[in-house]
Amino acid sequence: EVQLVESGGGLVQPGGSLRLSCAASGFTFSTSNMNWVRQAPGQGLEWVSYMTSTNSKIYYADSVKGRFTISRDNAKNSLYLQMNSLRAEDTAVYYCAREGLSGHFGADYWGQGTLVTVSS
Amino acid sequence: QSALTQPASVSGSPGQSITISCTGTSSDVGGYKYVSWYRQDPGKAPKLMIFDVSNRPSGVSDRFSGSKSGNTASLTISGLQAEDEADYYCSSYRSGSTWVFGGGTKLTVV
């Protein structure tokens, strides 16, 4: 069974940093491309970042470019999101999501999410 | 302002069919076959319902179908059931290597 478990969320002050983790199991993580997607409270879904299995391609939404960094450790079956210079508008539930077989970012499995709150 | 446009809400009675539209541009919905639909229950993670415009993942009821015409994709749910009540989101690959979503549609079964 595919499982994605996010962790690392919490309360952080504006301008602060946070590192999210996503632990993957039940599939071959090392050959899977991965996304981070977020959802602000009461709002819709917003794609944040994407990374291929071999780190060869990395993409970011304009809203986080230069502040967030996606990375992975295939030996640990883990995906990460380093978030710096956090703003109030970054407050959201952050999901990691596996790209499906047809590619082009679309996800077939999602984790349960971890809540990030940016507030003083 | 979401990249793709969906109606905020749709309602239907049990047994009826409803359709949720998702309008984009030639740079996303109209230009690629990579449209997906997700169901999201309150406090839960999104669940894939349709991928590549019209394909159903294993385990998804055949009451759910997807289609596309021009820059607009559609999700149709036939034989509406009370348990179909949820939020539904469309998404599409967009040129320039990004992934965009609609604002979501709240489906109410009355």
GROMACS .gro file of C-alpha atoms in nm:
model
  230
    1GLU     CA    1   0.000   0.000   0.000
    2VAL     CA    2   0.134   0.340  -0.099
    3GLN     CA    3   0.189   0.562   0.205
    4LEU     CA    4   0.314   0.918   0.227
    5VAL     CA    5   0.353   1.068   0.573
    6GLU     CA    6   0.442   1.434   0.613
    7SER     CA    7   0.595   1.585   0.926
    8GLY     CA    8   0.773   1.898   1.041
    9GLY     CA    9   0.489   2.147   1.036
   10GLY     CA   10   0.422   2.389   1.319
   11LEU     CA   11   0.404   2.751   1.424
   12VAL     CA   12   0.680   2.979   1.299
   13GLN     CA   13   0.726   3.354   1.303
   14PRO     CA   14   0.732   3.560   0.983
   15GLY     CA   15   1.080   3.551   0.837
   16GLY     CA   16   1.154   3.218   0.999
   17SER     CA   17   1.238   2.879   0.854
   18LEU     CA   18   1.094   2.530   0.865
   19ARG     CA   19   1.185   2.197   0.707
   20LEU     CA   20   0.912   1.957   0.607
   21SER     CA   21   0.968   1.586   0.554
   22CYS     CA   22   0.769   1.324   0.369
   23ALA     CA   23   0.834   0.957   0.443
   24ALA     CA   24   0.737   0.725   0.159
   25SER     CA   25   0.661   0.353   0.171
   26GLY     CA   26   0.479   0.087  -0.027
   27PHE     CA   27   0.635   0.177  -0.361
   28THR     CA   28   0.973   0.234  -0.524
   29PHE     CA   29   1.043   0.589  -0.410
   30SER     CA   30   1.376   0.610  -0.593
   31THR     CA   31   1.204   0.591  -0.933
   32SER     CA   32   0.912   0.822  -0.850
   33ASN     CA   33   0.883   1.191  -0.925
   34MET     CA   34   0.735   1.392  -0.640
   35ASN     CA   35   0.541   1.712  -0.573
   36TRP     CA   36   0.467   1.941  -0.282
   37VAL     CA   37   0.119   2.097  -0.290
   38ARG     CA   38  -0.031   2.328  -0.029
   39GLN     CA   39  -0.378   2.436   0.077
   40ALA     CA   40  -0.438   2.752   0.276
   41PRO     CA   41  -0.718   2.732   0.534
   42GLY     CA   42  -1.054   2.723   0.358
   43GLN     CA   43  -0.888   2.767   0.019
   44GLY     CA   44  -0.806   2.557  -0.285
   45LEU     CA   45  -0.501   2.356  -0.380
   46GLU     CA   46  -0.179   2.527  -0.494
   47TRP     CA   47   0.117   2.345  -0.646
   48VAL     CA   48   0.446   2.438  -0.476
   49SER     CA   49   0.732   2.233  -0.617
   50TYR     CA   50   0.831   1.925  -0.818
   51MET     CA   51   1.139   1.706  -0.832
   52THR     CA   52   1.223   1.415  -1.056
   53SER     CA   53   1.347   1.084  -0.915
   54THR     CA   54   1.710   1.158  -0.999
   55ASN     CA   55   1.706   1.527  -0.906
   56SER     CA   56   1.760   1.611  -1.273
   57LYS     CA   57   1.463   1.847  -1.291
   58ILE     CA   58   1.333   2.077  -1.019
   59TYR     CA   59   1.055   2.332  -1.055
   60TYR     CA   60   0.893   2.584  -0.823
   61ALA     CA   61   0.582   2.797  -0.822
   62ASP     CA   62   0.661   3.167  -0.862
   63SER     CA   63   0.516   3.232  -0.517
   64VAL     CA   64   0.794   3.033  -0.346
   65LYS     CA   65   1.084   3.058  -0.588
   66GLY     CA   66   1.401   3.170  -0.414
   67ARG     CA   67   1.261   3.093  -0.068
   68PHE     CA   68   1.178   2.721  -0.077
   69THR     CA   69   1.407   2.432  -0.169
   70ILE     CA   70   1.291   2.081  -0.253
   71SER     CA   71   1.524   1.786  -0.200
   72ARG     CA   72   1.514   1.411  -0.150
   73ASP     CA   73   1.712   1.123  -0.006
   74ASN     CA   74   1.632   0.809  -0.201
   75ALA     CA   75   1.827   0.594   0.045
   76LYS     CA   76   1.589   0.710   0.319
   77ASN     CA   77   1.275   0.711   0.100
   78SER     CA   78   1.221   1.070   0.197
   79LEU     CA   79   1.125   1.400   0.035
   80TYR     CA   80   1.195   1.736   0.194
   81LEU     CA   81   1.089   2.099   0.163
   82GLN     CA   82   1.313   2.362   0.318
   83MET     CA   83   1.111   2.679   0.366
   84ASN     CA   84   1.291   3.006   0.439
   85SER     CA   85   1.178   3.367   0.472
   86LEU     CA   86   0.830   3.248   0.560
   87ARG     CA   87   0.535   3.482   0.520
   88ALA     CA   88   0.183   3.483   0.658
   89GLU     CA   89   0.054   3.379   0.318
   90ASP     CA   90   0.258   3.057   0.339
   91THR     CA   91   0.022   2.936   0.612
   92ALA     CA   92  -0.129   2.615   0.477
   93VAL     CA   93  -0.148   2.239   0.498
   94TYR     CA   94   0.142   2.103   0.295
   95TYR     CA   95   0.096   1.774   0.111
   96CYS     CA   96   0.353   1.561  -0.061
   97ALA     CA   97   0.213   1.383  -0.364
   98ARG     CA   98   0.354   1.119  -0.596
   99GLU     CA   99   0.344   1.184  -0.969
  100GLY     CA  100   0.137   0.924  -1.150
  101LEU     CA  101   0.257   0.701  -1.432
  102SER     CA  102   0.137   0.932  -1.707
  103GLY     CA  103   0.372   1.198  -1.577
  104HIS     CA  104   0.342   1.572  -1.620
  105PHE     CA  105   0.308   1.635  -1.246
  106GLY     CA  106  -0.039   1.489  -1.196
  107ALA     CA  107  -0.043   1.303  -0.866
  108ASP     CA  108  -0.195   0.964  -0.797
  109TYR     CA  109  -0.128   0.945  -0.421
  110TRP     CA  110  -0.119   1.214  -0.155
  111GLY     CA  111  -0.010   1.221   0.206
  112GLN     CA  112  -0.237   1.346   0.485
  113GLY     CA  113  -0.053   1.676   0.507
  114THR     CA  114   0.123   1.880   0.775
  115LEU     CA  115   0.004   2.222   0.889
  116VAL     CA  116   0.238   2.519   0.871
  117THR     CA  117   0.126   2.835   1.050
  118VAL     CA  118   0.323   3.156   1.000
  119SER     CA  119   0.228   3.408   1.264
  120SER     CA  120   0.382   3.633   1.526
  121GLN     CA  121  -0.759   3.373  -0.820
  122SER     CA  122  -0.709   3.013  -0.928
  123ALA     CA  123  -0.550   2.929  -1.261
  124LEU     CA  124  -0.843   2.713  -1.374
  125THR     CA  125  -1.206   2.818  -1.337
  126GLN     CA  126  -1.461   2.591  -1.170
  127PRO     CA  127  -1.809   2.669  -1.042
  128ALA     CA  128  -1.802   2.726  -0.668
  129SER     CA  129  -2.090   2.489  -0.608
  130VAL     CA  130  -2.303   2.231  -0.782
  131SER     CA  131  -2.599   2.038  -0.645
  132GLY     CA  132  -2.809   1.745  -0.751
  133SER     CA  133  -3.055   1.490  -0.624
  134PRO     CA  134  -2.982   1.123  -0.568
  135GLY     CA  135  -2.991   0.934  -0.896
  136GLN     CA  136  -2.935   1.241  -1.109
  137SER     CA  137  -2.626   1.329  -1.312
  138ILE     CA  138  -2.419   1.640  -1.258
  139THR     CA  139  -2.131   1.791  -1.448
  140ILE     CA  140  -1.853   2.009  -1.310
  141SER     CA  141  -1.668   2.224  -1.561
  142CYS     CA  142  -1.306   2.333  -1.551
  143THR     CA  143  -1.199   2.610  -1.788
  144GLY     CA  144  -0.841   2.694  -1.865
  145THR     CA  145  -0.644   2.807  -2.167
  146SER     CA  146  -0.456   2.661  -2.460
  147SER     CA  147  -0.146   2.659  -2.237
  148ASP     CA  148  -0.298   2.407  -1.999
  149VAL     CA  149  -0.633   2.230  -2.036
  150GLY     CA  150  -0.663   2.294  -2.409
  151GLY     CA  151  -0.307   2.209  -2.496
  152TYR     CA  152  -0.250   1.882  -2.313
  153LYS     CA  153  -0.423   1.559  -2.222
  154TYR     CA  154  -0.297   1.585  -1.863
  155VAL     CA  155  -0.614   1.687  -1.681
  156SER     CA  156  -0.688   1.521  -1.348
  157TRP     CA  157  -0.980   1.542  -1.109
  158TYR     CA  158  -0.959   1.500  -0.731
  159ARG     CA  159  -1.214   1.451  -0.460
  160GLN     CA  160  -1.145   1.598  -0.118
  161ASP     CA  161  -1.345   1.533   0.196
  162PRO     CA  162  -1.317   1.780   0.488
  163GLY     CA  163  -0.985   1.748   0.666
  164LYS     CA  164  -0.867   1.475   0.431
  165ALA     CA  165  -0.613   1.445   0.154
  166PRO     CA  166  -0.725   1.473  -0.209
  167LYS     CA  167  -0.807   1.146  -0.383
  168LEU     CA  168  -0.751   1.091  -0.755
  169MET     CA  169  -1.075   1.028  -0.944
  170ILE     CA  170  -0.982   1.087  -1.310
  171PHE     CA  171  -0.644   1.120  -1.483
  172ASP     CA  172  -0.541   1.204  -1.838
  173VAL     CA  173  -0.880   1.367  -1.905
  174SER     CA  174  -1.094   1.055  -1.900
  175ASN     CA  175  -0.918   0.762  -1.731
  176ARG     CA  176  -1.035   0.616  -1.402
  177PRO     CA  177  -0.787   0.470  -1.152
  178SER     CA  178  -0.857   0.122  -1.029
  179GLY     CA  179  -1.124   0.128  -0.761
  180VAL     CA  180  -1.303   0.443  -0.876
  181SER     CA  181  -1.666   0.388  -0.967
  182ASP     CA  182  -1.761   0.397  -1.334
  183ARG     CA  183  -2.025   0.653  -1.237
  184PHE     CA  184  -1.738   0.903  -1.265
  185SER     CA  185  -1.631   1.009  -1.612
  186GLY     CA  186  -1.419   1.284  -1.760
  187SER     CA  187  -1.405   1.463  -2.092
  188LYS     CA  188  -1.256   1.768  -2.258
  189SER     CA  189  -1.358   2.007  -2.533
  190GLY     CA  190  -1.125   2.286  -2.628
  191ASN     CA  191  -1.008   2.467  -2.316
  192THR     CA  192  -1.278   2.317  -2.092
  193ALA     CA  193  -1.265   1.985  -1.913
  194SER     CA  194  -1.562   1.827  -1.741
  195LEU     CA  195  -1.627   1.576  -1.467
  196THR     CA  196  -1.961   1.398  -1.481
  197ILE     CA  197  -2.103   1.197  -1.195
  198SER     CA  198  -2.399   0.982  -1.288
  199GLY     CA  199  -2.640   0.810  -1.052
  200LEU     CA  200  -2.557   1.064  -0.783
  201GLN     CA  201  -2.529   0.921  -0.432
  202ALA     CA  202  -2.520   1.092  -0.094
  203GLU     CA  203  -2.162   0.977  -0.041
  204ASP     CA  204  -2.050   1.170  -0.350
  205GLU     CA  205  -2.087   1.491  -0.153
  206ALA     CA  206  -1.739   1.647  -0.130
  207ASP     CA  207  -1.516   1.912  -0.284
  208TYR     CA  208  -1.386   1.838  -0.633
  209TYR     CA  209  -1.076   1.993  -0.788
  210CYS     CA  210  -0.951   1.984  -1.144
  211SER     CA  211  -0.585   2.017  -1.232
  212SER     CA  212  -0.376   2.038  -1.546
  213TYR     CA  213  -0.020   2.044  -1.659
  214ARG     CA  214   0.068   2.390  -1.788
  215SER     CA  215   0.340   2.474  -2.037
  216GLY     CA  216   0.655   2.597  -1.870
  217SER     CA  217   0.658   2.301  -1.634
  218THR     CA  218   0.399   2.396  -1.379
  219TRP     CA  219   0.088   2.228  -1.241
  220VAL     CA  220  -0.227   2.430  -1.197
  221PHE     CA  221  -0.552   2.372  -1.011
  222GLY     CA  222  -0.906   2.495  -1.022
  223GLY     CA  223  -1.058   2.670  -0.723
  224GLY     CA  224  -1.268   2.370  -0.631
  225THR     CA  225  -1.638   2.288  -0.654
  226LYS     CA  226  -1.851   2.192  -0.356
  227LEU     CA  227  -2.092   1.918  -0.456
  228THR     CA  228  -2.409   1.899  -0.250
  229VAL     CA  229  -2.647   1.606  -0.282
  230VAL     CA  230  -2.989   1.736  -0.184
   0.00000   0.00000   0.00000
